[in-house]
mmCIF file of C-alpha atoms in Angstrom:
data_model
loop_
_atom_site.group_PDB
_atom_site.id
_atom_site.type_symbol
_atom_site.label_atom_id
_atom_site.label_comp_id
_atom_site.label_asym_id
_atom_site.label_seq_id
_atom_site.Cartn_x
_atom_site.Cartn_y
_atom_site.Cartn_z
ATOM 1 C CA MET A 1 67.340 -34.762 -21.758
ATOM 2 C CA ILE A 2 66.836 -37.970 -19.787
ATOM 3 C CA SER A 3 65.757 -40.794 -22.061
ATOM 4 C CA THR A 4 64.378 -44.232 -21.175
ATOM 5 C CA ALA A 5 67.757 -45.734 -22.030
ATOM 6 C CA ASP A 6 69.391 -43.506 -19.410
ATOM 7 C CA ILE A 7 66.888 -44.588 -16.746
ATOM 8 C CA ARG A 8 67.477 -48.230 -17.707
ATOM 9 C CA ASP A 9 71.247 -47.825 -17.499
ATOM 10 C CA ALA A 10 71.034 -46.044 -14.149
ATOM 11 C CA THR A 11 68.837 -48.820 -12.703
ATOM 12 C CA THR A 12 71.273 -51.421 -13.986
ATOM 13 C CA VAL A 13 74.288 -49.657 -12.471
ATOM 14 C CA VAL A 14 72.620 -49.170 -9.074
ATOM 15 C CA LEU A 15 71.338 -52.757 -8.820
ATOM 16 C CA ALA A 16 74.603 -54.255 -10.091
ATOM 17 C CA ALA A 17 76.692 -52.191 -7.652
ATOM 18 C CA PHE A 18 74.371 -53.274 -4.831
ATOM 19 C CA GLY A 19 74.808 -56.924 -5.811
ATOM 20 C CA ALA A 20 78.584 -56.628 -6.172
ATOM 21 C CA LEU A 21 78.742 -55.034 -2.708
ATOM 22 C CA PHE A 22 76.914 -58.026 -1.226
ATOM 23 C CA PHE A 23 79.260 -60.412 -3.028
ATOM 24 C CA LEU A 24 82.146 -58.542 -1.377
ATOM 25 C CA VAL A 25 80.478 -58.837 2.046
ATOM 26 C CA GLY A 26 79.962 -62.563 1.442
ATOM 27 C CA THR A 27 83.639 -62.980 0.577
ATOM 28 C CA ILE A 28 84.786 -61.040 3.636
ATOM 29 C CA GLY A 29 82.432 -63.115 5.789
ATOM 30 C CA LEU A 30 83.745 -66.345 4.306
ATOM 31 C CA LEU A 31 87.300 -65.314 5.129
ATOM 32 C CA ARG A 32 86.676 -63.658 8.464
ATOM 33 C CA LEU A 33 83.990 -65.524 10.454
ATOM 34 C CA PRO A 34 85.224 -68.002 13.070
ATOM 35 C CA ASP A 35 83.609 -71.327 12.138
ATOM 36 C CA PHE A 36 81.796 -73.231 9.413
ATOM 37 C CA TYR A 37 78.225 -72.537 10.591
ATOM 38 C CA ALA A 38 78.804 -68.782 10.815
ATOM 39 C CA ARG A 39 80.410 -68.846 7.347
ATOM 40 C CA THR A 40 77.332 -70.625 6.004
ATOM 41 C CA HIS A 41 75.221 -67.691 7.256
ATOM 42 C CA ALA A 42 77.364 -65.247 5.277
ATOM 43 C CA ALA A 43 77.574 -67.476 2.216
ATOM 44 C CA THR A 44 73.879 -68.345 1.832
ATOM 45 C CA LYS A 45 72.396 -64.940 2.604
ATOM 46 C CA CYS A 46 74.854 -62.534 1.014
ATOM 47 C CA ASP A 47 75.293 -64.644 -2.099
ATOM 48 C CA THR A 48 71.548 -65.025 -2.590
ATOM 49 C CA VAL A 49 71.011 -61.267 -2.467
ATOM 50 C CA GLY A 50 74.191 -60.498 -4.430
ATOM 51 C CA ALA A 51 73.501 -62.901 -7.291
ATOM 52 C CA GLY A 52 69.761 -62.118 -7.328
ATOM 53 C CA SER A 53 70.273 -58.374 -7.527
ATOM 54 C CA LEU A 54 73.058 -58.585 -10.122
ATOM 55 C CA LEU A 55 71.037 -60.925 -12.343
ATOM 56 C CA ILE A 56 67.954 -58.703 -12.098
ATOM 57 C CA ALA A 57 70.162 -55.746 -13.056
ATOM 58 C CA LEU A 58 71.342 -57.634 -16.151
ATOM 59 C CA ALA A 59 67.756 -58.632 -17.006
ATOM 60 C CA VAL A 60 66.702 -54.968 -16.812
ATOM 61 C CA PHE A 61 69.594 -54.008 -19.093
ATOM 62 C CA ASN A 62 68.736 -56.729 -21.591
ATOM 63 C CA GLY A 63 65.148 -55.547 -22.020
ATOM 64 C CA LEU A 64 62.342 -57.833 -23.136
ATOM 65 C CA ASP A 65 63.492 -60.792 -25.204
ATOM 66 C CA ALA A 66 64.121 -64.524 -24.982
ATOM 67 C CA SER A 67 67.423 -64.161 -23.086
ATOM 68 C CA THR A 68 65.716 -62.253 -20.266
ATOM 69 C CA GLY A 69 63.593 -65.331 -19.492
ATOM 70 C CA LYS A 70 66.772 -67.333 -19.056
ATOM 71 C CA ILE A 71 68.329 -64.719 -16.788
ATOM 72 C CA ILE A 72 65.188 -64.630 -14.611
ATOM 73 C CA ALA A 73 65.227 -68.457 -14.497
ATOM 74 C CA LEU A 74 68.860 -68.285 -13.357
ATOM 75 C CA ALA A 75 67.942 -65.815 -10.592
ATOM 76 C CA GLY A 76 65.164 -68.163 -9.441
ATOM 77 C CA LEU A 77 67.588 -71.087 -9.516
ATOM 78 C CA VAL A 78 70.068 -69.243 -7.306
ATOM 79 C CA LEU A 79 67.317 -68.135 -4.902
ATOM 80 C CA LEU A 80 66.081 -71.719 -4.494
ATOM 81 C CA SER A 81 69.383 -73.595 -4.527
ATOM 82 C CA SER A 82 71.464 -71.396 -2.251
ATOM 83 C CA PRO A 83 69.524 -72.053 1.016
ATOM 84 C CA THR A 84 69.213 -75.718 0.061
ATOM 85 C CA THR A 85 72.963 -76.199 -0.349
ATOM 86 C CA GLY A 86 73.388 -74.363 2.963
ATOM 87 C CA HIS A 87 71.071 -76.889 4.641
ATOM 88 C CA ALA A 88 72.716 -79.884 3.013
ATOM 89 C CA LEU A 89 76.209 -78.851 4.078
ATOM 90 C CA ALA A 90 75.176 -77.732 7.588
ATOM 91 C CA ARG A 91 73.405 -81.064 8.102
ATOM 92 C CA ALA A 92 76.447 -82.984 6.894
ATOM 93 C CA ALA A 93 78.644 -80.983 9.282
ATOM 94 C CA HIS A 94 76.230 -81.469 12.191
ATOM 95 C CA ARG A 95 75.875 -85.214 11.631
ATOM 96 C CA THR A 96 79.610 -85.732 11.328
ATOM 97 C CA GLY A 97 79.925 -84.055 14.724
ATOM 98 C CA LEU A 98 81.352 -80.598 13.992
ATOM 99 C CA ALA A 99 80.797 -78.513 17.143
ATOM 100 C CA PRO A 100 79.933 -74.816 16.770
ATOM 101 C CA TRP A 101 82.308 -72.102 17.925
ATOM 102 C CA HIS A 102 81.364 -70.319 21.168
ATOM 103 C CA ALA A 103 82.341 -66.783 22.043
ATOM 104 C CA GLU A 104 82.975 -67.257 25.766
ATOM 105 C CA LYS A 105 85.279 -70.232 25.359
ATOM 106 C CA GLY A 106 87.042 -68.354 22.580
ATOM 107 C CA ARG A 107 88.263 -71.521 20.925
ATOM 108 C CA THR A 108 88.445 -72.196 17.231
ATOM 109 C CA PRO A 109 87.414 -75.597 15.911
ATOM 110 C CA MET B 1 46.922 -84.401 -11.511
ATOM 111 C CA LYS B 2 50.570 -84.832 -10.545
ATOM 112 C CA THR B 3 51.411 -85.621 -14.164
ATOM 113 C CA THR B 4 49.632 -82.485 -15.397
ATOM 114 C CA GLN B 5 51.499 -80.258 -12.943
ATOM 115 C CA ALA B 6 54.889 -81.780 -13.750
ATOM 116 C CA THR B 7 54.255 -81.537 -17.494
ATOM 117 C CA THR B 8 53.161 -77.895 -17.246
ATOM 118 C CA VAL B 9 56.270 -76.897 -15.289
ATOM 119 C CA LEU B 10 58.533 -78.796 -17.700
ATOM 120 C CA PHE B 11 56.879 -77.223 -20.742
ATOM 121 C CA ALA B 12 57.271 -73.730 -19.265
ATOM 122 C CA PHE B 13 60.955 -74.489 -18.703
ATOM 123 C CA TRP B 14 61.228 -75.709 -22.310
ATOM 124 C CA LEU B 15 59.726 -72.434 -23.564
ATOM 125 C CA VAL B 16 62.271 -70.464 -21.529
ATOM 126 C CA LEU B 17 65.140 -72.581 -22.860
ATOM 127 C CA THR B 18 64.278 -72.551 -26.562
ATOM 128 C CA GLY B 19 62.786 -69.062 -26.654
ATOM 129 C CA SER B 20 61.055 -69.748 -29.971
ATOM 130 C CA LEU B 21 57.455 -70.464 -30.980
ATOM 131 C CA GLY B 22 58.140 -72.413 -34.172
ATOM 132 C CA PRO B 23 55.794 -75.372 -34.768
ATOM 133 C CA LEU B 24 58.598 -77.953 -34.696
ATOM 134 C CA ASP B 25 60.012 -76.604 -31.418
ATOM 135 C CA LEU B 26 56.567 -76.548 -29.820
ATOM 136 C CA ALA B 27 55.733 -80.100 -30.931
ATOM 137 C CA LEU B 28 59.064 -81.452 -29.687
ATOM 138 C CA GLY B 29 58.576 -79.600 -26.380
ATOM 139 C CA VAL B 30 55.084 -81.048 -25.866
ATOM 140 C CA VAL B 31 56.289 -84.596 -26.550
ATOM 141 C CA LEU B 32 59.377 -84.319 -24.342
ATOM 142 C CA SER B 33 57.622 -82.668 -21.401
ATOM 143 C CA LEU B 34 54.833 -85.279 -21.560
ATOM 144 C CA VAL B 35 57.327 -88.153 -21.444
ATOM 145 C CA LEU B 36 59.372 -86.553 -18.655
ATOM 146 C CA GLY B 37 56.231 -85.492 -16.748
ATOM 147 C CA VAL B 38 54.862 -89.036 -16.712
ATOM 148 C CA TRP B 39 58.271 -90.349 -15.659
ATOM 149 C CA ALA B 40 58.636 -87.750 -12.870
ATOM 150 C CA ALA B 41 55.140 -88.363 -11.489
ATOM 151 C CA ARG B 42 55.669 -92.138 -11.428
ATOM 152 C CA PHE B 43 59.236 -92.432 -10.160
ATOM 153 C CA LEU B 44 60.371 -89.099 -8.709
ATOM 154 C CA TRP B 45 57.375 -88.456 -6.438
ATOM 155 C CA PRO B 46 55.738 -91.854 -6.049
ATOM 156 C CA GLN B 47 53.860 -91.171 -2.803
ATOM 157 C CA ASP B 48 53.258 -87.566 -1.837
ATOM 158 C CA ALA B 49 52.835 -84.569 -4.136
ATOM 159 C CA PRO B 50 52.839 -81.104 -2.562
ATOM 160 C CA ALA B 51 49.437 -80.226 -3.997
ATOM 161 C CA LEU B 52 48.030 -76.833 -3.028
ATOM 162 C CA SER B 53 44.411 -75.736 -3.069
ATOM 163 C CA PRO B 54 43.741 -72.485 -4.977
ATOM 164 C CA ARG B 55 43.391 -70.519 -1.721
ATOM 165 C CA GLN B 56 46.706 -71.856 -0.468
ATOM 166 C CA ALA B 57 48.358 -70.976 -3.780
ATOM 167 C CA VAL B 58 47.123 -67.375 -3.451
ATOM 168 C CA ARG B 59 48.443 -67.211 0.136
ATOM 169 C CA LEU B 60 51.792 -68.611 -1.046
ATOM 170 C CA LEU B 61 52.007 -65.850 -3.675
ATOM 171 C CA LEU B 62 51.240 -63.275 -0.979
ATOM 172 C CA TYR B 63 53.906 -64.798 1.281
ATOM 173 C CA ILE B 64 56.676 -64.508 -1.335
ATOM 174 C CA PRO B 65 57.165 -60.671 -1.199
ATOM 175 C CA ARG B 66 57.398 -60.926 2.587
ATOM 176 C CA LEU B 67 60.003 -63.675 2.215
ATOM 177 C CA LEU B 68 62.029 -61.566 -0.263
ATOM 178 C CA ALA B 69 61.950 -58.627 2.169
ATOM 179 C CA SER B 70 63.201 -60.862 4.968
ATOM 180 C CA VAL B 71 65.996 -62.226 2.725
ATOM 181 C CA LEU B 72 67.134 -58.643 2.199
ATOM 182 C CA MET B 73 66.944 -57.918 5.938
ATOM 183 C CA ALA B 74 68.911 -61.100 6.664
ATOM 184 C CA ALA B 75 71.664 -60.149 4.225
ATOM 185 C CA LEU B 76 71.876 -56.619 5.656
ATOM 186 C CA GLN B 77 72.120 -57.999 9.183
ATOM 187 C CA VAL B 78 74.893 -60.446 8.190
ATOM 188 C CA ALA B 79 76.677 -57.546 6.475
ATOM 189 C CA GLU B 80 76.421 -55.537 9.692
ATOM 190 C CA VAL B 81 77.962 -58.394 11.699
ATOM 191 C CA VAL B 82 80.708 -59.094 9.172
ATOM 192 C CA LEU B 83 81.753 -55.474 8.681
ATOM 193 C CA ASP B 84 81.792 -54.680 12.421
ATOM 194 C CA PRO B 85 85.450 -54.836 13.578
ATOM 195 C CA GLN B 86 84.376 -56.319 16.950
ATOM 196 C CA MET B 87 82.230 -59.038 15.309
ATOM 197 C CA PRO B 88 79.517 -59.191 17.999
ATOM 198 C CA ILE B 89 78.473 -62.830 17.703
ATOM 199 C CA ASP B 90 77.856 -65.586 20.227
ATOM 200 C CA PRO B 91 76.595 -68.568 18.237
ATOM 201 C CA VAL B 92 74.379 -71.241 19.777
ATOM 202 C CA ILE B 93 72.479 -74.214 18.385
ATOM 203 C CA ILE B 94 68.956 -74.384 19.800
ATOM 204 C CA GLY B 95 66.324 -77.076 19.373
ATOM 205 C CA HIS B 96 62.811 -75.933 18.513
ATOM 206 C CA ARG B 97 59.785 -78.236 18.505
ATOM 207 C CA ALA B 98 57.198 -77.568 15.826
ATOM 208 C CA SER B 99 54.616 -80.007 14.566
ATOM 209 C CA PHE B 100 53.351 -79.845 11.013
ATOM 210 C CA SER B 101 51.152 -82.435 9.362
ATOM 211 C CA ARG B 102 52.685 -82.159 5.880
ATOM 212 C CA ALA B 103 56.214 -82.500 4.591
ATOM 213 C CA VAL B 104 55.871 -79.402 2.396
ATOM 214 C CA SER B 105 55.212 -77.155 5.395
ATOM 215 C CA ARG B 106 58.245 -78.579 7.207
ATOM 216 C CA VAL B 107 60.380 -77.728 4.161
ATOM 217 C CA ALA B 108 58.882 -74.232 3.951
ATOM 218 C CA PHE B 109 59.447 -73.692 7.679
ATOM 219 C CA ALA B 110 63.095 -74.784 7.492
ATOM 220 C CA ASN B 111 63.737 -72.561 4.475
ATOM 221 C CA SER B 112 61.995 -69.581 6.091
ATOM 222 C CA ILE B 113 64.152 -69.991 9.201
ATOM 223 C CA THR B 114 67.265 -69.934 7.045
ATOM 224 C CA LEU B 115 66.094 -66.821 5.278
ATOM 225 C CA THR B 116 65.281 -64.828 8.434
ATOM 226 C CA PRO B 117 68.100 -62.763 9.974
ATOM 227 C CA GLY B 118 70.766 -64.549 11.994
ATOM 228 C CA THR B 119 69.304 -68.058 11.966
ATOM 229 C CA LEU B 120 70.098 -71.200 9.973
ATOM 230 C CA THR B 121 68.401 -74.595 10.055
ATOM 231 C CA VAL B 122 71.027 -77.247 10.677
ATOM 232 C CA ASP B 123 69.080 -80.478 11.112
ATOM 233 C CA VAL B 124 65.532 -81.800 11.383
ATOM 234 C CA ASP B 125 64.517 -84.990 13.132
ATOM 235 C CA ALA B 126 60.798 -85.847 13.303
ATOM 236 C CA GLU B 127 59.526 -82.677 15.041
ATOM 237 C CA THR B 128 62.632 -80.973 16.374
ATOM 238 C CA PHE B 129 64.370 -78.341 14.277
ATOM 239 C CA TYR B 130 67.985 -77.648 15.230
ATOM 240 C CA ILE B 131 68.699 -74.002 14.539
ATOM 241 C CA HIS B 132 72.079 -72.280 14.535
ATOM 242 C CA CYS B 133 71.768 -68.644 15.700
ATOM 243 C CA LEU B 134 74.525 -66.079 15.327
ATOM 244 C CA ALA B 135 73.332 -64.735 18.696
ATOM 245 C CA GLU B 136 70.448 -65.761 20.896
ATOM 246 C CA ARG B 137 68.516 -62.518 20.361
ATOM 247 C CA PHE B 138 67.882 -63.474 16.726
ATOM 248 C CA ALA B 139 65.831 -66.506 17.762
ATOM 249 C CA THR B 140 62.956 -64.611 19.434
ATOM 250 C CA ASP B 141 60.747 -64.600 16.335
ATOM 251 C CA ILE B 142 61.017 -68.388 16.113
ATOM 252 C CA ALA B 143 60.752 -69.097 19.846
ATOM 253 C CA THR B 144 57.450 -67.192 20.125
ATOM 254 C CA GLY B 145 55.983 -69.309 17.338
ATOM 255 C CA ASP B 146 55.214 -66.353 15.047
ATOM 256 C CA LEU B 147 56.892 -67.861 12.008
ATOM 257 C CA GLU B 148 55.314 -71.253 12.683
ATOM 258 C CA ARG B 149 51.821 -69.697 12.681
ATOM 259 C CA ARG B 150 52.533 -67.900 9.403
ATOM 260 C CA ILE B 151 53.612 -71.148 7.711
ATOM 261 C CA SER B 152 50.593 -73.031 9.085
ATOM 262 C CA HIS B 153 48.376 -70.255 7.765
ATOM 263 C CA VAL B 154 49.798 -70.701 4.260
ATOM 264 C CA PHE B 155 49.964 -74.487 3.975
ATOM 265 C CA GLU B 156 47.703 -76.126 6.524
ATOM 266 C CA GLU B 157 44.378 -74.274 6.701
ATOM 267 C CA MET C 1 78.034 -49.926 -20.194
ATOM 268 C CA GLN C 2 80.530 -52.380 -21.670
ATOM 269 C CA SER C 3 83.365 -51.086 -19.472
ATOM 270 C CA PHE C 4 81.102 -51.128 -16.417
ATOM 271 C CA PHE C 5 80.316 -54.803 -17.066
ATOM 272 C CA TRP C 6 84.012 -55.556 -17.488
ATOM 273 C CA GLY C 7 84.650 -53.829 -14.143
ATOM 274 C CA VAL C 8 81.971 -55.853 -12.355
ATOM 275 C CA GLY C 9 83.285 -59.077 -13.911
ATOM 276 C CA ILE C 10 86.874 -58.389 -12.835
ATOM 277 C CA PHE C 11 85.661 -57.435 -9.338
ATOM 278 C CA LEU C 12 83.813 -60.770 -9.081
ATOM 279 C CA LEU C 13 86.884 -62.683 -10.282
ATOM 280 C CA VAL C 14 89.034 -61.004 -7.610
ATOM 281 C CA ASN C 15 86.407 -62.041 -5.041
ATOM 282 C CA ALA C 16 86.445 -65.595 -6.379
ATOM 283 C CA PHE C 17 90.222 -65.759 -5.979
ATOM 284 C CA ALA C 18 89.882 -64.557 -2.380
ATOM 285 C CA CYS C 19 87.397 -67.402 -1.784
ATOM 286 C CA LEU C 20 89.912 -69.814 -3.287
ATOM 287 C CA TRP C 21 92.086 -69.238 -0.232
ATOM 288 C CA ARG C 22 89.283 -70.567 2.008
ATOM 289 C CA ALA C 23 88.817 -73.519 -0.330
ATOM 290 C CA SER C 24 92.468 -74.507 -0.012
ATOM 291 C CA ALA C 25 92.984 -73.629 3.671
ATOM 292 C CA GLY C 26 89.912 -75.369 5.066
ATOM 293 C CA PRO C 27 90.137 -76.073 8.025
ATOM 294 C CA THR C 28 87.344 -78.657 7.581
ATOM 295 C CA VAL C 29 86.143 -80.407 4.440
ATOM 296 C CA VAL C 30 82.728 -78.691 4.571
ATOM 297 C CA ASP C 31 84.487 -75.314 4.485
ATOM 298 C CA CYS C 32 86.167 -76.313 1.236
ATOM 299 C CA ILE C 33 82.899 -77.500 -0.312
ATOM 300 C CA LEU C 34 81.124 -74.291 0.753
ATOM 301 C CA ALA C 35 83.899 -72.113 -0.697
ATOM 302 C CA VAL C 36 83.785 -74.000 -4.011
ATOM 303 C CA ASN C 37 80.000 -73.544 -4.115
ATOM 304 C CA ILE C 38 80.407 -69.796 -3.590
ATOM 305 C CA ILE C 39 83.016 -69.610 -6.361
ATOM 306 C CA GLY C 40 80.523 -71.453 -8.594
ATOM 307 C CA THR C 41 77.832 -68.847 -7.935
ATOM 308 C CA LYS C 42 80.250 -66.036 -8.809
ATOM 309 C CA THR C 43 81.299 -67.851 -11.985
ATOM 310 C CA LEU C 44 77.656 -68.169 -12.996
ATOM 311 C CA VAL C 45 77.162 -64.401 -12.754
ATOM 312 C CA VAL C 46 80.422 -63.801 -14.656
ATOM 313 C CA LEU C 47 79.154 -66.098 -17.436
ATOM 314 C CA VAL C 48 75.948 -64.052 -17.736
ATOM 315 C CA LEU C 49 78.039 -60.849 -17.843
ATOM 316 C CA LEU C 50 80.168 -62.327 -20.643
ATOM 317 C CA ALA C 51 77.015 -63.349 -22.527
ATOM 318 C CA LEU C 52 75.817 -59.720 -22.490
ATOM 319 C CA VAL C 53 79.220 -58.190 -23.278
ATOM 320 C CA PHE C 54 79.946 -60.482 -26.231
ATOM 321 C CA GLY C 55 76.307 -60.809 -27.303
ATOM 322 C CA ARG C 56 76.459 -64.614 -27.241
ATOM 323 C CA ALA C 57 73.157 -66.114 -26.026
ATOM 324 C CA MET C 58 74.836 -69.537 -25.922
ATOM 325 C CA LEU C 59 76.740 -68.527 -22.787
ATOM 326 C CA LEU C 60 73.402 -68.198 -20.952
ATOM 327 C CA ASP C 61 72.670 -71.893 -21.565
ATOM 328 C CA ILE C 62 76.131 -72.716 -20.264
ATOM 329 C CA ALA C 63 75.403 -70.600 -17.183
ATOM 330 C CA LEU C 64 72.131 -72.505 -16.578
ATOM 331 C CA VAL C 65 73.871 -75.879 -16.795
ATOM 332 C CA TYR C 66 76.666 -74.530 -14.604
ATOM 333 C CA GLY C 67 74.192 -73.429 -11.933
ATOM 334 C CA LEU C 68 72.370 -76.766 -11.918
ATOM 335 C CA LEU C 69 75.661 -78.708 -11.776
ATOM 336 C CA ASN C 70 76.936 -76.462 -8.988
ATOM 337 C CA PHE C 71 73.850 -77.281 -6.917
ATOM 338 C CA VAL C 72 74.007 -81.031 -7.596
ATOM 339 C CA ILE C 73 77.750 -81.229 -6.902
ATOM 340 C CA THR C 74 77.433 -79.457 -3.546
ATOM 341 C CA VAL C 75 74.497 -81.557 -2.339
ATOM 342 C CA THR C 76 76.184 -84.768 -3.496
ATOM 343 C CA ALA C 77 79.472 -83.883 -1.803
ATOM 344 C CA GLY C 78 77.597 -83.112 1.433
ATOM 345 C CA ARG C 79 75.743 -86.414 1.264
ATOM 346 C CA LEU C 80 78.922 -88.348 0.480
ATOM 347 C CA LEU C 81 80.565 -86.771 3.515
ATOM 348 C CA GLU C 82 77.574 -87.539 5.714
ATOM 349 C CA THR C 83 76.816 -91.139 4.769
ATOM 350 C CA GLY C 84 79.979 -92.299 3.052
ATOM 351 C CA ARG C 85 78.137 -93.392 -0.062
ATOM 352 C CA LEU C 86 76.382 -91.712 -2.972
ATOM 353 C CA ALA C 87 73.101 -93.654 -3.065
ATOM 354 C CA GLY C 88 71.294 -93.259 0.240
ATOM 355 C CA ASP C 89 67.921 -93.833 1.847
ATOM 356 C CA GLN C 90 65.555 -90.950 2.524
ATOM 357 C CA SER C 91 66.080 -90.579 6.285
#
């Protein structure tokens, strides 16, 4: 028999695996992409989705109680702060004169 | 008005943090969020509060699912680029002129650009947004002004 | 589920160590700051995992403070790099 607990566990596993996969992609992007701006793409987007999906998975597992509110607040915090830190750092890089990498010139900064 | 909004948000955050409805907790929360709300409204946002009319608030709520979907698309697209052994990217920084009358719509526009696939807002001066694209084809949605119209629809009508 | 959570946590820690290489190698200062920010996000999720595994709600509060600090530290480091001082005007 499939109980509600089984459905809850299955949802948690699927969402958490999805999030962990995106964390892995973010890490590979951070190590592999050619320059800072491209790395910021990988870092902001993949980490937002990875952390968001993992935290929602944990909230689903936890069920309805006071801790779940905190986990949802954490997910919201990550969703809001991750693009903002991306902006702040990209602006700092741009204003200190870091030039982006171009494919045709093939040079690394 | 500003004070009420700030206090409400702070009190909601207090409820999340304490997670209890005891009378002492509630009283302490009300007092603290009032003090901090007054302080925030006077010193943190002295000139311009991003106030929304009820219709705009409803449109903002309707815009959020769309934004979440585009975050997911953006992450999938970055994953595709990163996991491709050839890494098909040709990054450029383009300047895009967009005029908004309120600061809150400029912020929303910049964040929406970041959260759409392959683009990242790098800098804003007055009306020009400098956007880093992983490849030029990702910028079409912004260049045609589609995104700009959507943001104006939410915040400026 | 406990072992699954342990697995996810260890996976995230391995990822964080891989990011540590970028934080030490650079090549620019912003790369280092970005890598540290990413490690902070992973740590936050690991803290929530630990809170569920050990049943300690206190770790969630620590995770909240950690997330807020992570955000503030990154923005401040970016601003310090950009303007050379911590208190700046709004421009």
